[in-house]
Amino acid sequence: MSQANHISLNSRCAPLQAFRASLFHCLRDPGHQGDADAIEYFEDGLLLVENGLVTQIGYADDLLPTLPSELEVTDYSGKLIIPGLIDTHTHYPQTDVIASYGEDLLHWLNTYTFPAEQQFGNEQHAKEVAEFFTAELLRNGTTTALVLATTHPSSVDAIFEVAQKRNMRLLAGKMMMDRHAPKKLLDTPKSSYTESAALIEKWHKTDRLHYAITPRFAPTSSEVQLEMVTKLTKEHPDAYIHTHLAENEEEITWVKKLFPQHRSYLDVYDHYGLLRERSVYAHCIHLDDADLRRMATTGAAIAFCPTSNTFLGSGLFNCKQALEQGIRVGIATDVGGGTSFSLLQTLSEAYKVQQMLGQQLSPYQAFYLATLGNAKALYLDDYVGNFEPGKEADFAVIDYAATPLTKRRIATSQTLQEKLFAMMILGDDRAVHASYIMGECAYLKHTQN
Ligand code: GUN
Ligand code: ZN
C-alpha cells in the first residue's frame, strides 16, 4: 500500500482507485438530536472510486478481497475521510480584507470591501487572488463553493478559469450593482444584463461549473436593474440566484426606505420573482414568520454565516427554527465578512450561536450541514454531498492528530460523535491532511515525517 505523495491536477479520473481510512457520511439530516440511522460510519473502511465517481463504500475486510490484486490501495488508516466540504456563500474578492476591523456591515462595506473590490478591474490581480482563494478552499477541505465575484466580468472569468483547471464543482456570478457604491464598481441595468447573459452563455454547465445571477443586495440595485434580474432568471431558469437578505438592522431600515411599497425585505425579492429553487440568500437573520413560510414553500435556501454574523455584530441566526420550517439551510464562511475559510471553524461558531439561542447543533447534524445539507441547499445532492454510489468522489482526509491538542483530545474520546465534535470545535485547516477532487489528490499537506 502506498501513501499518496503527489498532487496531480491534470491526469484526471483514474479508472479504479481505493482509499482505506475511517469513513463517515450522512444519508439524510440526523436532526439536532443526532439520529444515528441517518449516518454511515466504517471504522476501518474502504472507498472505491472509478473514473472519478464513487462505486462502493464499506468495511475494508469485506471489500479488499474483491479488488484486483495489482491495485494499489491509498492507505489513510487512522485518519477520517468525509465528503468534501461545501461552502454555500463566500466572496473571493474579499480574501485580502478578511479580519479587517469593522464596526458593522455598512461601515465595513464602505471602508474595506468596496476599495478591495475596485482592484478587480485589474485582470492580473483577479487571477492571482482566484488562484490563492481556490487553493485556500482546498487547504480547508472545501471542494465546492458558491462564490461572489465583483461587478467586473473578468473577475468571473478568473474564478471560473481556475476552478475549471482544478476540476472543481463551483458556482459563481458577476455582481449586479448600479447604485449606492463607488462609481468604479457600478454597472448599469443594461450592462449588468448583457454581461451576465454573456457569462451564462460562456460558463453555465461547462464542466463542473454553474452560473449564479448575483444582484449584491436590494439597496445596491435600482428597480430597473431588478427587472433585468427578473428577465435573466426567466431566460435562464436553471441558473442560480444568489444575494444577501436581512443581515443587519440598519440595512433593513434602509431597504424599507428604498422600497416602501413592500411588506418586507424578502418581499422585494419575491416581487421580482427571485424566490425559487436554486436561489440562495445569505444571512436571513431577521425574517418574520411569513417570510420563513415563503422561503419554505418556494424552495429558496438560506446560507447561515455564523462567523460573519458575530464578527459584524449582525445577530444570531435561528438555524433550528428555519430547519423545522422545512427551509433548505446551508452553512457558509462568508469570507471576508466571515473570519475563516475553515468550515470546521464555521461549524464551531454555528454551535456557539445555537447555544446562545438555547438550542443544540449535534455533531452529526453539523457535519451533515457542511456536506449533504449544503449539497441539498444548492440542489447539487445528485452530484456531491455524500458517498452514495454514482456521486462524484470529492472528499477530505481529516487528521485527528493534526495538532498536539487534537491528538490528545481524540485519544480520550470514546465515541464517533465525541471525535467529530472535538474536530469541529478544535479543528481548522491544520486538520485537513488532503483534499480530493473526483478521486484525484488536489491538496496534500506537507508534513515533517
Ligand atoms: N451585503 C451586501 N454586500 C455584502 C457583503 O459583501 N458582505 C456581507 N456580509 N453582506 C453584504
Ligand atoms: Zn456575503
CSV table of C-alpha atoms and ligand atoms in Angstrom, one decimal:
chain,number,residue,atom,x,y,z
A,1,MET,CA,0.0,0.0,0.0
A,2,SER,CA,1.2,3.5,-0.7
A,3,GLN,CA,0.8,6.9,0.9
A,4,ALA,CA,-0.4,9.5,-1.6
A,5,ASN,CA,2.7,11.5,-2.3
A,6,HIS,CA,2.0,13.7,-5.2
A,7,ILE,CA,-0.5,16.2,-6.4
A,8,SER,CA,-2.0,15.6,-9.8
A,9,LEU,CA,-4.3,18.1,-11.3
A,10,ASN,CA,-4.1,17.0,-14.9
A,11,SER,CA,-4.3,13.3,-15.0
A,12,ARG,CA,-8.0,13.3,-14.2
A,13,CYS,CA,-10.0,10.3,-13.2
A,14,ALA,CA,-8.0,7.1,-12.9
A,15,PRO,CA,-10.1,4.1,-13.8
A,16,LEU,CA,-10.1,2.4,-10.4
A,17,GLN,CA,-8.9,3.7,-7.0
A,18,ALA,CA,-9.3,2.5,-3.5
A,19,PHE,CA,-8.8,4.6,-0.3
A,20,ARG,CA,-8.5,3.0,3.2
A,21,ALA,CA,-9.5,5.0,6.3
A,22,SER,CA,-12.3,5.5,8.7
A,23,LEU,CA,-15.3,6.7,6.5
A,24,PHE,CA,-18.1,8.9,7.6
A,25,HIS,CA,-21.0,10.3,5.6
A,26,CYS,CA,-24.7,11.3,6.0
A,27,LEU,CA,-27.6,9.7,4.3
A,28,ARG,CA,-30.1,12.3,5.5
A,29,ASP,CA,-30.5,15.0,8.2
A,30,PRO,CA,-29.7,13.5,11.6
A,31,GLY,CA,-31.5,16.4,13.3
A,32,HIS,CA,-30.4,18.3,16.4
A,33,GLN,CA,-30.6,15.1,18.4
A,34,GLY,CA,-28.2,13.3,16.1
A,35,ASP,CA,-30.2,10.3,14.8
A,36,ALA,CA,-27.6,7.6,14.3
A,37,ASP,CA,-29.6,5.9,11.5
A,38,ALA,CA,-29.1,9.0,9.3
A,39,ILE,CA,-25.3,8.4,9.1
A,40,GLU,CA,-22.9,5.7,8.0
A,41,TYR,CA,-19.6,5.0,9.6
A,42,PHE,CA,-16.9,2.4,8.8
A,43,GLU,CA,-14.1,2.5,11.4
A,44,ASP,CA,-11.8,0.6,9.0
A,45,GLY,CA,-13.4,1.4,5.7
A,46,LEU,CA,-12.7,1.4,2.0
A,47,LEU,CA,-13.9,3.9,-0.5
A,48,LEU,CA,-13.8,2.7,-4.1
A,49,VAL,CA,-13.7,5.2,-6.9
A,50,GLU,CA,-14.0,4.5,-10.6
A,51,ASN,CA,-13.5,7.2,-13.3
A,52,GLY,CA,-13.9,9.9,-10.6
A,53,LEU,CA,-17.1,8.5,-9.2
A,54,VAL,CA,-17.9,6.6,-6.0
A,55,THR,CA,-18.7,3.0,-6.8
A,56,GLN,CA,-18.8,1.5,-3.3
A,57,ILE,CA,-18.0,2.0,0.4
A,58,GLY,CA,-17.9,-0.5,3.1
A,59,TYR,CA,-15.6,-2.3,5.5
A,60,ALA,CA,-12.1,-2.9,4.3
A,61,ASP,CA,-12.2,-6.5,5.4
A,62,ASP,CA,-15.2,-7.1,3.1
A,63,LEU,CA,-14.0,-5.1,0.1
A,64,LEU,CA,-10.3,-5.7,-0.1
A,65,PRO,CA,-10.6,-9.4,-1.2
A,66,THR,CA,-12.8,-8.3,-4.1
A,67,LEU,CA,-10.2,-5.9,-5.6
A,68,PRO,CA,-7.7,-6.8,-8.4
A,69,SER,CA,-4.5,-8.0,-6.7
A,70,GLU,CA,-2.4,-5.4,-8.5
A,71,LEU,CA,-4.4,-2.4,-7.4
A,72,GLU,CA,-2.5,-0.1,-5.0
A,73,VAL,CA,-4.7,1.0,-2.1
A,74,THR,CA,-4.1,4.5,-0.8
A,75,ASP,CA,-3.7,4.0,2.9
A,76,TYR,CA,-5.0,6.7,5.2
A,77,SER,CA,-5.6,4.3,8.1
A,78,GLY,CA,-6.0,6.2,11.4
A,79,LYS,CA,-7.4,9.2,9.5
A,80,LEU,CA,-11.1,10.0,8.7
A,81,ILE,CA,-12.4,10.5,5.2
A,82,ILE,CA,-15.5,12.7,4.9
A,83,PRO,CA,-17.3,14.1,1.8
A,84,GLY,CA,-15.7,17.3,0.5
A,85,LEU,CA,-16.9,20.3,2.5
A,86,ILE,CA,-19.3,22.7,0.7
A,87,ASP,CA,-19.4,26.5,1.3
A,88,THR,CA,-22.7,28.0,0.3
A,89,HIS,CA,-21.7,31.7,0.4
A,90,THR,CA,-18.3,33.3,0.1
A,91,HIS,CA,-16.6,36.3,-1.6
A,92,TYR,CA,-13.3,35.6,-3.3
A,93,PRO,CA,-12.6,39.3,-3.9
A,94,GLN,CA,-12.7,39.8,-0.1
A,95,THR,CA,-9.8,37.4,0.6
A,96,ASP,CA,-7.4,40.3,1.3
A,97,VAL,CA,-9.8,42.2,3.7
A,98,ILE,CA,-10.6,39.2,5.9
A,99,ALA,CA,-10.1,40.2,9.5
A,100,SER,CA,-10.5,44.0,8.9
A,101,TYR,CA,-11.7,45.8,12.0
A,102,GLY,CA,-15.3,46.6,11.2
A,103,GLU,CA,-17.9,48.3,13.3
A,104,ASP,CA,-20.9,46.9,11.4
A,105,LEU,CA,-22.0,45.8,7.9
A,106,LEU,CA,-22.4,49.1,6.2
A,107,HIS,CA,-19.3,50.7,7.7
A,108,TRP,CA,-17.3,47.5,6.8
A,109,LEU,CA,-18.5,47.5,3.2
A,110,ASN,CA,-17.6,51.2,2.7
A,111,THR,CA,-14.3,51.1,4.5
A,112,TYR,CA,-12.7,47.8,3.3
A,113,THR,CA,-14.9,45.9,0.9
A,114,PHE,CA,-15.6,48.4,-1.8
A,115,PRO,CA,-11.9,49.5,-2.1
A,116,ALA,CA,-10.8,45.9,-2.3
A,117,GLU,CA,-13.4,45.1,-5.0
A,118,GLN,CA,-12.2,48.0,-7.1
A,119,GLN,CA,-8.9,46.3,-7.6
A,120,PHE,CA,-10.6,43.5,-9.6
A,121,GLY,CA,-10.8,45.8,-12.6
A,122,ASN,CA,-7.2,44.6,-13.0
A,123,GLU,CA,-7.3,41.1,-14.6
A,124,GLN,CA,-3.9,40.0,-13.3
A,125,HIS,CA,-4.9,40.8,-9.7
A,126,ALA,CA,-8.2,38.9,-10.1
A,127,LYS,CA,-6.4,35.8,-11.4
A,128,GLU,CA,-3.8,35.9,-8.6
A,129,VAL,CA,-6.5,36.2,-5.9
A,130,ALA,CA,-8.6,33.5,-7.6
A,131,GLU,CA,-5.6,31.1,-7.5
A,132,PHE,CA,-5.0,31.8,-3.9
A,133,PHE,CA,-8.6,31.6,-2.9
A,134,THR,CA,-9.3,28.2,-4.5
A,135,ALA,CA,-6.0,26.8,-3.1
A,136,GLU,CA,-7.2,28.0,0.3
A,137,LEU,CA,-10.6,26.3,-0.2
A,138,LEU,CA,-8.7,23.0,-0.9
A,139,ARG,CA,-6.4,23.5,2.1
A,140,ASN,CA,-9.5,23.6,4.2
A,141,GLY,CA,-11.1,20.6,2.7
A,142,THR,CA,-13.7,22.6,0.8
A,143,THR,CA,-14.3,21.2,-2.7
A,144,THR,CA,-17.4,23.1,-3.7
A,145,ALA,CA,-18.4,26.7,-3.1
A,146,LEU,CA,-20.9,29.3,-4.2
A,147,VAL,CA,-18.8,32.4,-4.8
A,148,LEU,CA,-19.5,36.1,-5.4
A,149,ALA,CA,-17.1,37.9,-7.8
A,150,THR,CA,-17.2,41.7,-8.4
A,151,THR,CA,-19.1,43.7,-11.0
A,152,HIS,CA,-16.2,43.2,-13.4
A,153,PRO,CA,-16.9,40.3,-15.9
A,154,SER,CA,-13.2,39.4,-16.0
A,155,SER,CA,-13.4,38.7,-12.2
A,156,VAL,CA,-15.9,35.9,-13.1
A,157,ASP,CA,-13.7,34.6,-15.8
A,158,ALA,CA,-10.8,34.5,-13.3
A,159,ILE,CA,-12.6,32.3,-10.7
A,160,PHE,CA,-14.2,30.0,-13.3
A,161,GLU,CA,-10.9,29.5,-15.2
A,162,VAL,CA,-9.1,28.4,-12.1
A,163,ALA,CA,-12.0,26.2,-10.8
A,164,GLN,CA,-12.1,24.6,-14.3
A,165,LYS,CA,-8.4,24.0,-14.1
A,166,ARG,CA,-8.8,22.4,-10.7
A,167,ASN,CA,-11.8,20.4,-11.9
A,168,MET,CA,-13.9,21.8,-9.0
A,169,ARG,CA,-17.7,21.9,-8.8
A,170,LEU,CA,-18.1,25.6,-8.3
A,171,LEU,CA,-20.8,28.2,-8.7
A,172,ALA,CA,-20.1,31.9,-9.2
A,173,GLY,CA,-21.5,35.1,-10.8
A,174,LYS,CA,-20.9,38.7,-11.6
A,175,MET,CA,-22.2,41.1,-9.0
A,176,MET,CA,-25.0,43.3,-10.4
A,177,MET,CA,-24.9,46.7,-8.7
A,178,ASP,CA,-26.0,50.0,-10.2
A,179,ARG,CA,-26.3,52.3,-7.2
A,180,HIS,CA,-25.0,53.2,-3.7
A,181,ALA,CA,-21.4,52.1,-4.2
A,182,PRO,CA,-18.3,53.8,-5.6
A,183,LYS,CA,-18.7,54.8,-9.3
A,184,LYS,CA,-15.9,52.4,-10.4
A,185,LEU,CA,-17.9,49.5,-9.1
A,186,LEU,CA,-21.2,50.3,-10.7
A,187,ASP,CA,-22.7,48.8,-13.7
A,188,THR,CA,-26.0,49.8,-15.3
A,189,PRO,CA,-29.2,47.8,-15.8
A,190,LYS,CA,-28.3,47.2,-19.4
A,191,SER,CA,-24.6,46.3,-19.0
A,192,SER,CA,-25.4,44.1,-16.0
A,193,TYR,CA,-27.9,42.2,-18.1
A,194,THR,CA,-25.7,41.8,-21.2
A,195,GLU,CA,-22.6,41.0,-19.3
A,196,SER,CA,-24.4,38.4,-17.1
A,197,ALA,CA,-26.1,36.8,-20.1
A,198,ALA,CA,-22.7,36.5,-21.9
A,199,LEU,CA,-21.1,34.9,-18.8
A,200,ILE,CA,-24.0,32.5,-18.5
A,201,GLU,CA,-23.5,31.5,-22.2
A,202,LYS,CA,-19.8,31.1,-21.6
A,203,TRP,CA,-19.7,29.3,-18.3
A,204,HIS,CA,-23.0,27.8,-17.1
A,205,LYS,CA,-22.9,24.0,-17.1
A,206,THR,CA,-19.4,24.0,-18.6
A,207,ASP,CA,-17.6,21.0,-17.0
A,208,ARG,CA,-18.5,21.2,-13.3
A,209,LEU,CA,-19.3,25.0,-13.2
A,210,HIS,CA,-22.7,26.7,-12.6
A,211,TYR,CA,-23.6,30.3,-13.0
A,212,ALA,CA,-25.3,32.3,-10.3
A,213,ILE,CA,-27.2,35.5,-11.2
A,214,THR,CA,-25.9,37.8,-8.4
A,215,PRO,CA,-27.6,41.1,-7.5
A,216,ARG,CA,-25.4,42.2,-4.5
A,217,PHE,CA,-28.4,43.1,-2.3
A,218,ALA,CA,-31.6,45.2,-2.7
A,219,PRO,CA,-30.0,48.5,-1.7
A,220,THR,CA,-27.5,48.4,-4.5
A,221,SER,CA,-29.9,47.6,-7.3
A,222,SER,CA,-32.4,50.1,-8.8
A,223,GLU,CA,-35.8,48.9,-9.7
A,224,VAL,CA,-34.9,48.9,-13.3
A,225,GLN,CA,-31.9,46.6,-12.5
A,226,LEU,CA,-34.1,44.3,-10.5
A,227,GLU,CA,-36.3,44.0,-13.6
A,228,MET,CA,-33.2,42.9,-15.5
A,229,VAL,CA,-32.5,40.3,-12.9
A,230,THR,CA,-36.1,39.0,-13.3
A,231,LYS,CA,-35.5,38.9,-17.1
A,232,LEU,CA,-32.3,36.9,-16.7
A,233,THR,CA,-33.8,34.4,-14.3
A,234,LYS,CA,-36.7,33.8,-16.6
A,235,GLU,CA,-34.4,33.3,-19.6
A,236,HIS,CA,-32.2,31.0,-17.6
A,237,PRO,CA,-34.4,29.1,-15.2
A,238,ASP,CA,-31.7,26.6,-14.3
A,239,ALA,CA,-29.1,29.2,-13.4
A,240,TYR,CA,-28.8,30.1,-9.7
A,241,ILE,CA,-29.8,33.3,-7.9
A,242,HIS,CA,-27.5,34.5,-5.2
A,243,THR,CA,-27.8,37.5,-2.9
A,244,HIS,CA,-27.9,38.8,0.7
A,245,LEU,CA,-31.0,39.3,2.8
A,246,ALA,CA,-32.0,40.7,6.2
A,247,GLU,CA,-28.5,40.7,7.7
A,248,ASN,CA,-28.4,43.9,9.7
A,249,GLU,CA,-31.0,46.2,11.3
A,250,GLU,CA,-29.6,49.3,9.6
A,251,GLU,CA,-29.7,47.6,6.3
A,252,ILE,CA,-33.3,46.6,6.8
A,253,THR,CA,-34.3,50.1,7.7
A,254,TRP,CA,-32.6,51.3,4.5
A,255,VAL,CA,-34.5,48.7,2.4
A,256,LYS,CA,-37.8,49.9,4.0
A,257,LYS,CA,-37.0,53.4,2.9
A,258,LEU,CA,-35.9,52.4,-0.6
A,259,PHE,CA,-38.8,50.0,-1.2
A,260,PRO,CA,-41.7,51.4,0.9
A,261,GLN,CA,-44.4,49.6,-1.0
A,262,HIS,CA,-43.1,46.2,0.1
A,263,ARG,CA,-44.2,44.2,3.1
A,264,SER,CA,-40.7,43.1,4.0
A,265,TYR,CA,-37.2,42.9,2.7
A,266,LEU,CA,-37.9,39.4,1.4
A,267,ASP,CA,-41.0,40.7,-0.3
A,268,VAL,CA,-38.8,42.9,-2.5
A,269,TYR,CA,-37.0,39.8,-4.0
A,270,ASP,CA,-40.3,38.0,-4.1
A,271,HIS,CA,-41.9,40.8,-6.1
A,272,TYR,CA,-39.2,40.3,-8.7
A,273,GLY,CA,-39.7,36.6,-8.9
A,274,LEU,CA,-36.4,35.7,-7.2
A,275,LEU,CA,-37.6,33.2,-4.7
A,276,ARG,CA,-37.4,29.8,-6.3
A,277,GLU,CA,-35.4,26.6,-6.3
A,278,ARG,CA,-31.6,27.3,-6.7
A,279,SER,CA,-31.9,30.7,-5.1
A,280,VAL,CA,-29.6,31.3,-2.2
A,281,TYR,CA,-30.0,34.1,0.4
A,282,ALA,CA,-27.1,34.8,2.7
A,283,HIS,CA,-27.8,35.6,6.4
A,284,CYS,CA,-31.6,35.9,6.8
A,285,ILE,CA,-31.2,36.7,10.5
A,286,HIS,CA,-34.2,39.0,10.8
A,287,LEU,CA,-37.0,37.3,8.9
A,288,ASP,CA,-40.6,37.1,10.3
A,289,ASP,CA,-42.9,34.0,10.2
A,290,ALA,CA,-44.5,35.0,6.9
A,291,ASP,CA,-41.0,35.4,5.3
A,292,LEU,CA,-39.9,32.0,6.7
A,293,ARG,CA,-43.0,30.3,5.3
A,294,ARG,CA,-42.4,31.9,1.9
A,295,MET,CA,-38.9,30.6,1.8
A,296,ALA,CA,-40.0,27.1,2.7
A,297,THR,CA,-42.7,27.0,0.0
A,298,THR,CA,-40.6,28.4,-2.8
A,299,GLY,CA,-37.6,26.1,-2.3
A,300,ALA,CA,-35.2,29.0,-1.7
A,301,ALA,CA,-32.2,28.3,0.5
A,302,ILE,CA,-30.6,30.2,3.4
A,303,ALA,CA,-26.9,30.4,3.8
A,304,PHE,CA,-26.1,30.6,7.6
A,305,CYS,CA,-22.9,32.6,8.1
A,306,PRO,CA,-22.1,32.3,11.8
A,307,THR,CA,-18.5,33.8,11.8
A,308,SER,CA,-19.6,36.8,9.8
A,309,ASN,CA,-22.8,37.3,11.7
A,310,THR,CA,-21.0,37.6,15.0
A,311,PHE,CA,-17.9,39.4,13.6
A,312,LEU,CA,-20.1,42.2,12.1
A,313,GLY,CA,-22.4,42.1,15.1
A,314,SER,CA,-25.4,41.3,12.8
A,315,GLY,CA,-27.2,38.9,15.1
A,316,LEU,CA,-27.9,35.3,15.9
A,317,PHE,CA,-29.5,33.1,13.2
A,318,ASN,CA,-32.1,30.7,14.4
A,319,CYS,CA,-31.0,27.6,12.5
A,320,LYS,CA,-33.3,25.1,14.2
A,321,GLN,CA,-36.4,27.2,13.6
A,322,ALA,CA,-35.5,27.6,9.8
A,323,LEU,CA,-34.9,23.8,9.5
A,324,GLU,CA,-38.1,23.0,11.4
A,325,GLN,CA,-40.0,25.2,8.9
A,326,GLY,CA,-38.6,22.9,6.1
A,327,ILE,CA,-36.3,25.5,4.7
A,328,ARG,CA,-33.1,24.4,2.9
A,329,VAL,CA,-30.4,25.7,5.2
A,330,GLY,CA,-26.8,25.7,4.3
A,331,ILE,CA,-23.7,26.8,6.2
A,332,ALA,CA,-21.2,29.3,4.8
A,333,THR,CA,-18.0,31.0,5.6
A,334,ASP,CA,-18.9,34.4,4.0
A,335,VAL,CA,-15.2,35.3,3.7
A,336,GLY,CA,-14.2,38.1,4.2
A,337,GLY,CA,-17.1,39.3,6.5
A,338,GLY,CA,-16.6,35.8,7.8
A,339,THR,CA,-13.4,35.2,9.7
A,340,SER,CA,-12.3,31.8,8.5
A,341,PHE,CA,-12.0,29.7,5.3
A,342,SER,CA,-12.5,26.7,7.5
A,343,LEU,CA,-15.9,25.0,7.6
A,344,LEU,CA,-14.8,23.2,10.8
A,345,GLN,CA,-14.3,26.6,12.5
A,346,THR,CA,-17.6,27.7,10.9
A,347,LEU,CA,-19.4,24.7,12.5
A,348,SER,CA,-17.8,25.6,15.8
A,349,GLU,CA,-19.2,29.1,15.7
A,350,ALA,CA,-22.6,27.8,14.4
A,351,TYR,CA,-22.7,25.5,17.5
A,352,LYS,CA,-22.0,28.5,19.8
A,353,VAL,CA,-24.6,30.7,18.1
A,354,GLN,CA,-27.2,27.9,18.6
A,355,GLN,CA,-26.1,27.7,22.3
A,356,MET,CA,-26.7,31.4,22.7
A,357,LEU,CA,-30.3,30.8,21.4
A,358,GLY,CA,-30.7,27.9,23.9
A,359,GLN,CA,-30.6,25.3,21.1
A,360,GLN,CA,-28.4,22.5,20.0
A,361,LEU,CA,-26.4,21.5,17.0
A,362,SER,CA,-25.4,17.9,17.3
A,363,PRO,CA,-22.0,16.9,15.7
A,364,TYR,CA,-23.8,14.6,13.2
A,365,GLN,CA,-26.1,17.4,12.2
A,366,ALA,CA,-23.2,19.9,12.0
A,367,PHE,CA,-21.3,17.6,9.6
A,368,TYR,CA,-24.5,17.0,7.7
A,369,LEU,CA,-24.9,20.7,7.2
A,370,ALA,CA,-21.4,21.2,5.8
A,371,THR,CA,-21.8,18.2,3.4
A,372,LEU,CA,-25.1,16.7,2.3
A,373,GLY,CA,-27.2,19.6,3.8
A,374,ASN,CA,-25.2,22.1,1.8
A,375,ALA,CA,-25.4,20.0,-1.3
A,376,LYS,CA,-29.2,20.0,-0.9
A,377,ALA,CA,-29.3,23.7,-0.3
A,378,LEU,CA,-27.5,24.1,-3.6
A,379,TYR,CA,-29.6,21.4,-5.3
A,380,LEU,CA,-26.4,19.6,-6.0
A,381,ASP,CA,-27.1,16.4,-4.0
A,382,ASP,CA,-27.3,14.3,-7.1
A,383,TYR,CA,-23.6,15.0,-7.6
A,384,VAL,CA,-21.9,15.6,-4.3
A,385,GLY,CA,-22.5,15.7,-0.5
A,386,ASN,CA,-22.0,12.0,0.4
A,387,PHE,CA,-20.6,8.7,-0.8
A,388,GLU,CA,-23.6,7.1,-2.4
A,389,PRO,CA,-22.6,5.2,-5.5
A,390,GLY,CA,-22.5,7.4,-8.6
A,391,LYS,CA,-21.6,10.6,-6.7
A,392,GLU,CA,-18.5,12.5,-7.6
A,393,ALA,CA,-15.6,11.4,-5.4
A,394,ASP,CA,-14.8,14.8,-3.8
A,395,PHE,CA,-13.5,14.2,-0.3
A,396,ALA,CA,-11.4,15.5,2.6
A,397,VAL,CA,-9.0,13.4,4.7
A,398,ILE,CA,-9.1,14.6,8.3
A,399,ASP,CA,-6.1,14.0,10.5
A,400,TYR,CA,-7.2,13.6,14.1
A,401,ALA,CA,-3.6,14.1,15.2
A,402,ALA,CA,-3.0,17.3,13.3
A,403,THR,CA,-2.2,19.2,16.5
A,404,PRO,CA,-0.9,18.1,19.9
A,405,LEU,CA,-4.2,19.2,21.4
A,406,THR,CA,-6.5,17.4,18.9
A,407,LYS,CA,-4.3,14.3,19.2
A,408,ARG,CA,-4.7,14.3,23.0
A,409,ARG,CA,-8.4,15.1,23.0
A,410,ILE,CA,-9.2,12.4,20.4
A,411,ALA,CA,-7.2,9.8,22.4
A,412,THR,CA,-9.7,10.3,25.3
A,413,SER,CA,-12.8,10.3,23.0
A,414,GLN,CA,-15.0,7.2,23.3
A,415,THR,CA,-17.4,7.7,20.5
A,416,LEU,CA,-17.6,8.9,16.9
A,417,GLN,CA,-19.8,11.8,18.0
A,418,GLU,CA,-17.2,12.9,20.5
A,419,LYS,CA,-14.4,12.7,17.9
A,420,LEU,CA,-16.4,14.7,15.3
A,421,PHE,CA,-17.4,17.3,17.9
A,422,ALA,CA,-13.8,17.7,19.1
A,423,MET,CA,-12.6,18.1,15.5
A,424,MET,CA,-15.3,20.7,14.7
A,425,ILE,CA,-14.5,22.7,17.8
A,426,LEU,CA,-10.7,22.5,17.7
A,427,GLY,CA,-10.1,21.8,14.1
A,428,ASP,CA,-9.2,24.1,11.2
A,429,ASP,CA,-7.1,23.9,8.1
A,430,ARG,CA,-4.4,22.1,10.1
A,431,ALA,CA,-6.8,19.2,10.5
A,432,VAL,CA,-7.1,18.7,6.7
A,433,HIS,CA,-4.5,16.2,5.6
A,434,ALA,CA,-5.6,16.1,1.9
A,435,SER,CA,-8.4,17.1,-0.4
A,436,TYR,CA,-9.5,15.1,-3.4
A,437,ILE,CA,-11.4,16.2,-6.5
A,438,MET,CA,-13.1,13.3,-8.4
A,439,GLY,CA,-10.7,10.9,-6.9
A,440,GLU,CA,-7.6,13.0,-7.7
A,441,CYS,CA,-5.4,14.5,-5.0
A,442,ALA,CA,-5.8,18.3,-5.3
A,443,TYR,CA,-4.1,19.2,-2.0
A,444,LEU,CA,-1.8,17.3,0.2
A,445,LYS,CA,-0.5,18.8,3.4
A,446,HIS,CA,3.2,18.9,3.8
A,447,THR,CA,4.2,17.0,6.9
A,448,GLN,CA,7.6,16.7,8.5
A,449,ASN,CA,7.6,12.9,8.6
B,1,GUN,N1,-24.4,42.7,2.0
B,1,GUN,C1,-24.2,43.3,0.8
B,1,GUN,N2,-22.9,43.0,0.4
B,1,GUN,C2,-22.3,42.3,1.4
B,1,GUN,C3,-21.0,41.8,1.6
B,1,GUN,O1,-20.1,41.9,0.7
B,1,GUN,N3,-20.8,41.1,2.7
B,1,GUN,C4,-21.8,40.9,3.6
B,1,GUN,N4,-21.5,40.2,4.7
B,1,GUN,N5,-23.0,41.4,3.5
B,1,GUN,C5,-23.3,42.1,2.4
B,2,ZN,ZN,-21.8,37.8,1.7
